[in-house]
Amino acid sequence: MKTRDKILHAARLMFNEHGVSDISSRNISDELSISYGNLCYHFPKKADLIHQLYMDMQSELDHELSNLQQEIYGFDFMVQSLRRMLEVMHKYKFVFLDFTLLTRKYPKIKAHAVRQYQNRMLIGRRIFTFLMQEGYLKEERRDGHYDMIVHNFLMILNLWVMDAELYYTGANDAKVDHYLELLYSFVRASLTKKGADAFNEVYKSFMPPFSGLSTRAGLEN
């Protein structure tokens, strides 16, 4: 692993464990046993390091979102792509745990986050429209109904890491599937019988039994 990649890897782990505010660039260089000047050669300011990690995360999410759009005809691939998105978000969990701080302190991150949200709203709407046209989702109850569902879906997606950090007490290897099930349950009421049968078949094939909300009382490390 190149020095630059080692810095990014160590910074991500340290930010995830301790938060952005409590970790300095010098902490990261000490952790790697490299000189502070060497770290600054690659990332002159901590802001540069944070921004690069944020962009790396968004690149990984965009890749999975692209897969999600391309695989819309296969529900098993759709669910797996969504699961991988949750795994990416957990990999960079410091971004979501410190999101308000990051968007207030770093205007470039805020501007990019707003653009990404608007783009993902459009993508989500296209996916929901396709599912409705193919008979998997019920007709909209009123104009804009699915826009609201997509908005709420994205809101849950952006907040699940924080919820897991505070309230989840299940097994770590079941965490992502637990929140994937919560996302699925959010849209379940809008599915037609055709849609419910299709998604249920996918869940029976590779999803573990839903652990239930009783697991949300604290965090298992």
Coordinates of C-alpha atoms in Angstrom, one line a residue:
M1 CA 0.0 0.0 0.0
K2 CA 1.4 3.4 -1.0
T3 CA 1.9 6.0 1.7
R4 CA -1.0 8.1 0.5
D5 CA -3.3 5.1 0.7
K6 CA -2.0 4.2 4.2
I7 CA -2.8 7.7 5.4
L8 CA -6.3 7.5 4.1
H9 CA -6.9 4.0 5.5
A10 CA -5.6 5.0 9.0
A11 CA -7.5 8.3 9.0
R12 CA -10.7 6.6 8.1
L13 CA -10.4 4.0 10.9
M14 CA -9.4 6.7 13.4
F15 CA -12.2 9.1 12.4
N16 CA -14.6 6.2 12.6
E17 CA -13.5 5.3 16.1
H18 CA -12.9 8.7 17.7
G19 CA -14.7 11.3 15.4
V20 CA -13.3 14.0 13.3
S21 CA -12.8 16.6 16.0
D22 CA -10.7 14.5 18.3
I23 CA -8.2 13.3 15.6
S24 CA -5.5 15.6 14.2
S25 CA -3.1 15.1 11.3
R26 CA -0.3 14.6 13.8
N27 CA -2.3 11.8 15.5
I28 CA -2.5 10.1 12.2
S29 CA 1.2 10.5 11.4
D30 CA 2.0 9.1 14.8
E31 CA -0.3 6.2 14.3
L32 CA 1.5 5.3 11.1
S33 CA 5.0 6.1 12.5
I34 CA 5.7 8.5 9.7
S35 CA 6.8 12.1 9.9
Y36 CA 4.3 14.9 10.1
G37 CA 5.9 16.5 7.1
N38 CA 5.5 13.3 5.1
L39 CA 1.8 13.3 5.9
C40 CA 1.5 17.0 5.0
Y41 CA 3.2 16.3 1.7
H42 CA 0.2 14.2 0.7
F43 CA -2.5 16.2 2.6
P44 CA -1.4 19.7 3.6
K45 CA -4.4 20.2 5.8
K46 CA -6.7 17.9 7.7
A47 CA -9.5 19.3 5.6
D48 CA -7.9 17.9 2.5
L49 CA -7.8 14.5 4.1
I50 CA -11.4 14.6 5.2
H51 CA -12.5 15.9 1.7
Q52 CA -10.7 13.0 0.0
L53 CA -12.3 10.4 2.2
Y54 CA -15.7 11.9 1.6
M55 CA -15.1 11.9 -2.1
D56 CA -13.9 8.3 -2.0
M57 CA -17.0 7.3 -0.2
Q58 CA -19.3 9.1 -2.7
S59 CA -17.4 7.5 -5.6
E60 CA -18.1 4.0 -4.1
L61 CA -21.7 4.9 -3.5
D62 CA -22.1 6.2 -7.0
H63 CA -20.7 2.9 -8.3
E64 CA -23.3 0.9 -6.4
L65 CA -26.1 3.3 -7.4
S66 CA -25.1 2.9 -11.0
N67 CA -25.4 -0.9 -10.5
L68 CA -28.8 -0.4 -8.8
Q69 CA -30.1 1.5 -11.9
Q70 CA -28.7 -1.1 -14.3
E71 CA -30.0 -4.0 -12.4
I72 CA -33.5 -2.7 -11.8
Y73 CA -35.0 -5.7 -13.7
G74 CA -33.6 -8.1 -11.2
F75 CA -34.8 -7.7 -7.6
D76 CA -32.1 -9.9 -6.2
F77 CA -29.5 -7.6 -7.8
M78 CA -31.3 -4.5 -6.6
V79 CA -31.4 -5.7 -3.0
Q80 CA -27.7 -6.7 -3.1
S81 CA -26.7 -3.3 -4.6
L82 CA -28.6 -1.6 -1.8
R83 CA -26.9 -3.8 0.8
R84 CA -23.5 -2.9 -0.7
M85 CA -24.4 0.8 -0.4
L86 CA -25.1 0.3 3.3
E87 CA -21.8 -1.5 3.7
V88 CA -20.0 1.5 2.1
M89 CA -21.8 3.9 4.4
H90 CA -20.7 1.9 7.4
K91 CA -17.2 1.7 6.1
Y92 CA -17.1 5.6 6.2
K93 CA -19.4 5.9 9.2
F94 CA -17.6 9.0 10.6
V95 CA -19.1 11.0 7.7
F96 CA -22.7 10.3 8.9
L97 CA -21.9 10.5 12.6
D98 CA -20.3 13.9 12.1
F99 CA -22.3 15.0 9.1
T100 CA -23.7 18.3 10.5
L101 CA -20.2 19.3 11.7
L102 CA -18.7 18.5 8.3
T103 CA -21.3 20.4 6.2
R104 CA -21.0 23.4 8.5
K105 CA -17.3 23.5 8.5
Y106 CA -16.5 22.5 5.0
P107 CA -18.5 24.3 2.3
K108 CA -17.3 22.0 -0.5
I109 CA -18.7 19.0 1.3
K110 CA -22.0 20.7 1.9
A111 CA -22.3 21.8 -1.8
H112 CA -21.5 18.3 -3.0
A113 CA -23.9 16.7 -0.6
V114 CA -26.7 18.9 -1.8
R115 CA -26.0 18.0 -5.4
Q116 CA -25.8 14.3 -4.6
Y117 CA -29.1 14.4 -2.7
Q118 CA -30.8 16.1 -5.6
N119 CA -29.4 13.6 -8.1
R120 CA -30.4 10.7 -5.9
M121 CA -33.9 12.0 -5.6
L122 CA -34.2 12.0 -9.4
I123 CA -32.7 8.5 -9.6
G124 CA -35.0 7.3 -6.8
R125 CA -38.0 8.8 -8.6
R126 CA -37.1 7.0 -11.8
I127 CA -36.8 3.7 -10.1
F128 CA -40.1 4.1 -8.3
T129 CA -41.8 5.2 -11.6
F130 CA -40.4 2.1 -13.3
L131 CA -41.7 -0.2 -10.5
M132 CA -45.1 1.4 -10.7
Q133 CA -45.3 1.1 -14.5
E134 CA -44.3 -2.6 -14.3
G135 CA -47.0 -3.3 -11.7
Y136 CA -44.8 -3.8 -8.7
L137 CA -45.9 -0.6 -6.9
K138 CA -49.4 0.7 -6.5
E139 CA -50.5 3.8 -8.3
E140 CA -49.7 7.1 -6.5
R141 CA -52.4 8.1 -4.1
R142 CA -51.9 11.7 -5.1
D143 CA -49.4 13.7 -7.1
G144 CA -46.0 13.8 -5.4
H145 CA -46.7 10.8 -3.1
Y146 CA -43.7 8.8 -4.3
D147 CA -41.5 11.9 -4.2
M148 CA -42.3 12.0 -0.5
I149 CA -41.5 8.3 -0.1
V150 CA -38.2 8.7 -2.0
H151 CA -37.4 11.6 0.2
N152 CA -38.1 9.6 3.4
F153 CA -36.2 6.6 2.0
L154 CA -33.1 8.8 1.5
M155 CA -33.6 10.4 4.9
I156 CA -33.6 6.9 6.6
L157 CA -30.6 5.9 4.4
N158 CA -28.6 8.9 5.6
L159 CA -29.5 8.4 9.3
W160 CA -29.2 4.6 9.7
V161 CA -25.5 4.7 10.7
M162 CA -26.3 7.1 13.6
D163 CA -29.3 5.0 14.7
A164 CA -27.1 1.9 14.6
E165 CA -24.4 3.6 16.7
L166 CA -26.9 4.5 19.4
Y167 CA -29.5 1.8 19.5
Y168 CA -28.6 -1.4 17.7
T169 CA -27.7 -4.3 20.0
G170 CA -27.8 -7.2 17.6
A171 CA -24.9 -9.1 16.1
N172 CA -22.4 -7.0 14.1
D173 CA -22.6 -9.3 11.1
A174 CA -26.4 -8.8 11.0
K175 CA -26.4 -5.0 11.3
V176 CA -26.6 -4.1 7.6
D177 CA -29.3 -6.7 6.9
H178 CA -31.3 -5.4 9.9
Y179 CA -31.4 -1.9 8.4
L180 CA -31.9 -3.2 4.9
E181 CA -35.1 -4.8 6.3
L182 CA -36.1 -1.6 7.8
L183 CA -35.8 0.2 4.5
Y184 CA -37.8 -2.6 2.8
S185 CA -40.5 -2.4 5.5
F186 CA -40.8 1.3 4.7
V187 CA -42.0 0.7 1.1
R188 CA -43.8 -2.6 1.7
A189 CA -47.2 -1.0 2.1
S190 CA -46.9 0.5 -1.4
L191 CA -46.1 -2.8 -3.1
T192 CA -48.8 -4.6 -5.2
K193 CA -49.2 -8.3 -4.7
K194 CA -46.9 -8.8 -7.7
G195 CA -44.3 -6.6 -6.1
A196 CA -44.6 -8.2 -2.6
D197 CA -44.3 -11.7 -4.1
A198 CA -41.2 -10.6 -6.1
F199 CA -39.4 -9.0 -3.1
N200 CA -40.4 -11.7 -0.7
E201 CA -38.9 -14.3 -2.9
V202 CA -35.6 -12.4 -2.9
Y203 CA -35.6 -12.0 0.8
K204 CA -36.3 -15.7 1.4
S205 CA -33.4 -16.6 -0.8
F206 CA -30.6 -14.7 0.9
M207 CA -31.9 -12.5 3.8
P208 CA -31.7 -13.8 7.4
P209 CA -34.9 -13.7 9.5
F210 CA -35.7 -10.2 10.6
S211 CA -34.4 -9.7 14.1
G212 CA -37.0 -7.2 15.1
L213 CA -37.0 -3.7 16.7
S214 CA -36.1 -5.3 20.0
T215 CA -32.4 -5.2 18.9
R216 CA -32.4 -1.4 18.9
A217 CA -31.4 -0.5 22.4
G218 CA -27.7 0.1 22.3
L219 CA -24.6 -0.6 20.2
E220 CA -22.6 -3.9 20.2
N221 CA -19.0 -3.0 19.4

